[in-house]
Tab-separated table of C-alpha atoms in Angstrom:
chain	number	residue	atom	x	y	z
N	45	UNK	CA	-17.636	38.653	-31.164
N	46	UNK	CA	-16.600	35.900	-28.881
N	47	UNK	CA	-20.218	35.399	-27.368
N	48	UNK	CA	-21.253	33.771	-30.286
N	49	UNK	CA	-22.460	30.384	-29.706
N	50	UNK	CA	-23.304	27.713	-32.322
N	51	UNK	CA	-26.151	25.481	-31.105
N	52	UNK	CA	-26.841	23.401	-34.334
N	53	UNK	CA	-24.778	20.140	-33.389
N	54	UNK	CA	-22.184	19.208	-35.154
N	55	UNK	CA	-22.181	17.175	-38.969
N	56	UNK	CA	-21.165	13.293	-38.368
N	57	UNK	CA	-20.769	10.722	-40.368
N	58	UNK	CA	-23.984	9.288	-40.226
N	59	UNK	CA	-26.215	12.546	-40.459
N	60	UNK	CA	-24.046	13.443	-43.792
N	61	UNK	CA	-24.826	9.647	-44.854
N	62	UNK	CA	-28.129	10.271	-44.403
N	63	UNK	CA	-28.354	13.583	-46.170
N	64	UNK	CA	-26.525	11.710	-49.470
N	65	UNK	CA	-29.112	9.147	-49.174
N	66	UNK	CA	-32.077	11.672	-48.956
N	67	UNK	CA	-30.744	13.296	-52.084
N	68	UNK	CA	-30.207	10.094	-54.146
N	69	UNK	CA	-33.728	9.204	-53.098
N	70	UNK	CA	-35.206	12.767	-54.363
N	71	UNK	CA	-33.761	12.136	-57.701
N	72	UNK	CA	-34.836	8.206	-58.026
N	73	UNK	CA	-38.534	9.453	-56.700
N	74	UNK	CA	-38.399	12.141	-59.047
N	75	UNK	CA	-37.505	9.696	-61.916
N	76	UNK	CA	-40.274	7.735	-60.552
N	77	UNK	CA	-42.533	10.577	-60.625
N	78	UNK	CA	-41.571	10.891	-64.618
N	79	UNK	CA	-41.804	7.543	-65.862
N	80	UNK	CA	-44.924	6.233	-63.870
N	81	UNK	CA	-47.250	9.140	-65.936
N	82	UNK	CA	-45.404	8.033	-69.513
N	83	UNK	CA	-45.309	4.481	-68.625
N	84	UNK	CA	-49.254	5.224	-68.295
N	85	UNK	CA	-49.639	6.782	-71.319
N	86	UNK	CA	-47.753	4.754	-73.457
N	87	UNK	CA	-49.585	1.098	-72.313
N	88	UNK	CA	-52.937	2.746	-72.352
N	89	UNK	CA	-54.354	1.380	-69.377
N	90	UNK	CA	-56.257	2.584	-66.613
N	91	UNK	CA	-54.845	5.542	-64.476
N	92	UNK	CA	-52.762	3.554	-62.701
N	93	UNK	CA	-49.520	6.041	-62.478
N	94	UNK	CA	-51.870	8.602	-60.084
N	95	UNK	CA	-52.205	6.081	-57.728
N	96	UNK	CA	-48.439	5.410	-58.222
N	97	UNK	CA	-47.551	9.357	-57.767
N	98	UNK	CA	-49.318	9.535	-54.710
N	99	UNK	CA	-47.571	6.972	-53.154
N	100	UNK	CA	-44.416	8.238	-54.193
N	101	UNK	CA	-45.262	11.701	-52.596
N	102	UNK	CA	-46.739	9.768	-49.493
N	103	UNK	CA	-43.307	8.241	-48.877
N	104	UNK	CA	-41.276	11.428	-49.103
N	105	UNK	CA	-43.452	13.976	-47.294
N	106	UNK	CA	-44.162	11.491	-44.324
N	107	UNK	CA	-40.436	10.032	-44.499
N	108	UNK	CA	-38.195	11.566	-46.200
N	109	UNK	CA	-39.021	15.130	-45.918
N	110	UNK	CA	-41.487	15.380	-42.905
N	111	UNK	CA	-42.791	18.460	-41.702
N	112	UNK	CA	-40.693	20.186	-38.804
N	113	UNK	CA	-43.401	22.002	-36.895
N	114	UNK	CA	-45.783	19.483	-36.988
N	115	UNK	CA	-44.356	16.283	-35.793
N	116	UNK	CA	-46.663	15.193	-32.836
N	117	UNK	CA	-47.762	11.491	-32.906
N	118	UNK	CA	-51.189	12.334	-33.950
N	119	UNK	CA	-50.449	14.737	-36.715
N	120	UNK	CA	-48.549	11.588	-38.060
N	121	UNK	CA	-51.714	9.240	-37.596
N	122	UNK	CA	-53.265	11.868	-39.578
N	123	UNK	CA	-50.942	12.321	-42.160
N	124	UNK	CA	-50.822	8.438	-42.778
N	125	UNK	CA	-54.692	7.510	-42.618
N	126	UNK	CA	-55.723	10.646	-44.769
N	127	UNK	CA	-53.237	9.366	-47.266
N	128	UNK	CA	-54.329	5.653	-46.431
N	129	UNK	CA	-57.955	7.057	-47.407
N	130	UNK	CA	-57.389	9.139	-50.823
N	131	UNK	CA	-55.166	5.990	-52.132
N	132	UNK	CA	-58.283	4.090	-51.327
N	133	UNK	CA	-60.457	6.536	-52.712
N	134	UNK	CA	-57.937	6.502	-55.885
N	135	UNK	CA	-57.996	3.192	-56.767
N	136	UNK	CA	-61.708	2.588	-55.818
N	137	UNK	CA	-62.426	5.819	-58.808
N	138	UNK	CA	-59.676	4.352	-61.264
N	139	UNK	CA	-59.178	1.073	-61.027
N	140	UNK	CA	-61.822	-1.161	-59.780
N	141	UNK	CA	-64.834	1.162	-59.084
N	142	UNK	CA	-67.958	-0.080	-57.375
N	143	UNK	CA	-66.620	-1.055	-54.116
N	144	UNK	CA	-65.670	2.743	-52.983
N	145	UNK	CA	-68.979	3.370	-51.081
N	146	UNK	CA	-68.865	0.607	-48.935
N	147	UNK	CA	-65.261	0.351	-47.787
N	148	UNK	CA	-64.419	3.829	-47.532
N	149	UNK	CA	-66.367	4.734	-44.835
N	150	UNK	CA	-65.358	1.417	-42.735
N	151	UNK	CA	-62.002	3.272	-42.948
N	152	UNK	CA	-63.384	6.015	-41.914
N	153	UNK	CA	-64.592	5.215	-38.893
N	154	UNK	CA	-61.783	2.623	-38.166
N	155	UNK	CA	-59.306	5.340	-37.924
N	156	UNK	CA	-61.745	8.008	-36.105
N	157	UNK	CA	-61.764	4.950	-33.695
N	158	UNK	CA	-57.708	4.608	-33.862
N	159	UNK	CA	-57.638	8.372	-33.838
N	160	UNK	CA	-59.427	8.889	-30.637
N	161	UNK	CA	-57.868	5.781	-28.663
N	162	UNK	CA	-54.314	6.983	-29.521
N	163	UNK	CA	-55.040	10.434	-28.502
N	164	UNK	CA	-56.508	9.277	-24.804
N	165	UNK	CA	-53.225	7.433	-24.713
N	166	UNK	CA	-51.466	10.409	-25.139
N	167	UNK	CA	-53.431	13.275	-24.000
N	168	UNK	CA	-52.001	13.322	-20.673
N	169	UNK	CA	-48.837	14.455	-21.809
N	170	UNK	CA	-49.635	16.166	-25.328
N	171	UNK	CA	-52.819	17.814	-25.946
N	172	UNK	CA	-51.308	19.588	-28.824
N	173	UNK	CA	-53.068	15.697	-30.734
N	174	UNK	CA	-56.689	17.741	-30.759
N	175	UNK	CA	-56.548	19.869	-33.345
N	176	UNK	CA	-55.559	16.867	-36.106
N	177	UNK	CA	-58.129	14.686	-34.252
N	178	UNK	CA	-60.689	17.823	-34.723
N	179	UNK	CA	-59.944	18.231	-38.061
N	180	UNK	CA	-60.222	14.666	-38.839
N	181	UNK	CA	-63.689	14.304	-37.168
N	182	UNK	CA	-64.696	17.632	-38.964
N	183	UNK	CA	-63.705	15.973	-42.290
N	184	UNK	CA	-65.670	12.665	-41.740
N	185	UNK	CA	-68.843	14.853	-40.927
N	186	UNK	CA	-68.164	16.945	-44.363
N	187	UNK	CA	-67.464	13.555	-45.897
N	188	UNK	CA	-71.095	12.035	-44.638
N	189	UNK	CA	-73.260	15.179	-45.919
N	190	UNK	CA	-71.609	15.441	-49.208
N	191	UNK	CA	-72.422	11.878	-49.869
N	192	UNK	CA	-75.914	12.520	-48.316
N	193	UNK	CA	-76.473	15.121	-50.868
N	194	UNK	CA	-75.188	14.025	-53.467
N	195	UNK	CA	-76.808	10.434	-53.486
N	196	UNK	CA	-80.015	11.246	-50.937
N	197	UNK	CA	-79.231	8.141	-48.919
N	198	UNK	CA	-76.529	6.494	-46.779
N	199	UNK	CA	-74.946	2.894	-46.493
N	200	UNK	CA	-74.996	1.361	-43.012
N	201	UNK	CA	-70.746	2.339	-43.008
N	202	UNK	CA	-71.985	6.007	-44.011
N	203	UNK	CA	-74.184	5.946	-41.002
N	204	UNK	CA	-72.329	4.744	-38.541
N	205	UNK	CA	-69.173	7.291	-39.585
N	206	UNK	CA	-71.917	10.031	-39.663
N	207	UNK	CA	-72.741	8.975	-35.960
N	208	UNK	CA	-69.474	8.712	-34.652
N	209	UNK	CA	-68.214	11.936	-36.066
N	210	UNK	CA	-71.267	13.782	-34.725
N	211	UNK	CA	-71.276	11.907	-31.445
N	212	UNK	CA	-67.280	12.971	-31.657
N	213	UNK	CA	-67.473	16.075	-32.317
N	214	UNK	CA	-70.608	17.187	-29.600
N	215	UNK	CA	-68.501	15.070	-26.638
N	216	UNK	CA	-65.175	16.007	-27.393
N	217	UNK	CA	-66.653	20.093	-27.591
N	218	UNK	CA	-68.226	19.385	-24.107
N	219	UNK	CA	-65.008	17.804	-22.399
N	220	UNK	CA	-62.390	19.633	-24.152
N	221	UNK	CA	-63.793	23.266	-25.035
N	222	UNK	CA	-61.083	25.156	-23.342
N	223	UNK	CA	-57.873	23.185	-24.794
N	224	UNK	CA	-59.520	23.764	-28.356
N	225	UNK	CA	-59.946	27.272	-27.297
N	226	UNK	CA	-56.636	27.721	-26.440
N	227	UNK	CA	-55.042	25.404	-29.409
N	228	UNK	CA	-56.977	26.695	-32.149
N	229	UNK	CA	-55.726	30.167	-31.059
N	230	UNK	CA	-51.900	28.912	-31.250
N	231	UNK	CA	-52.557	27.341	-34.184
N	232	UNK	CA	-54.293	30.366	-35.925
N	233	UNK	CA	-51.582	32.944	-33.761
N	234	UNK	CA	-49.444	34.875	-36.613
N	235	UNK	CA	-47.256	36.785	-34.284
């Protein structure tokens, strides 16, 4: 019984300040995640208190409780611009609608564009960054013929994201086919 070794380092001061400080924040967000929704109700305005929810969740699943096997850089980019986006789209549907068509897209493509240069920054040393990046260029494409069929026509933003996800998608299958091979089989391995 003396082989037994303990390899979780051991509590300090600061790592048990930080777990008190984690749980006083779970109880103030989920306060927050109470009041916001009656607060709502009660005024009788717009649906503010979704937008208001989602923000609170943003904050504690990207900082206060991220995820443990997922923590490359670009599964981060994607966490925060795919939250970025459905705020956007949130407050474009309950707030001020009108605009939604026109700047989402821009988005879009802004952080395809983001997406891409930060994983060429970083693919040398992590390649693990290609399945988020995938799956974010998989989502714009989705994105662009949903809209197409639902509306029958396309904004100049729509196109371009349309283009670049496509354009994405075909170079990044030509160039990369074997590491998407191999890390779509990790990421789908249940053994």
């Amino acid at each position: 019984m003396n082989d037994l070794i303990i390899s979780y380092p051991p509590v300090t001061k600061a790592s048990l300040f930080l777990h008190r400080v984690r749980q006083t924040l779970k109880w103030v967000f989920i306060l927050a995640l109470v009041a916001c929704p009656v607060l709502n109700i009660i005024t009788g305005a717009p649906a503010w208190s979704v937008v208001a929810v989602l923000g609170v969740f943003f904050v504690w699943k990207v900082f206060l409780s991220p995820d443990v096997l997922e923590r490359g850089p670009m599964n981060y980019l994607f966490t925060f611009t795919a939250f970025a986006m459905i705020e956007t789209a949130l407050i474009g549907l309950l707030l001020s609608p009108g605009w939604l068509g026109f700047v989402l897209p821009i988005m879009g493509f802004s952080t395809l564009i983001l997406s891409v240069l930060f994983f060429y920054t970083t693919s040398k040393r992590r390649q693990d960054g290609i399945i988020p990046l995938l799956s974010q260029t998989i989502a714009a494409l989705i994105a662009v013929g949903v809209i197409y069929f639902k509306d029958g026509e396309l904004s100049w933003p729509m196109v371009v994201l349309g283009t670049l996800s496509l354009v994405l998608l075909v170079m990044g299958s030509i160039a990369y086919h074997t590491t998407i091979a191999r890390e779509i089989r990790k990421y789908l391995h249940t053994r």
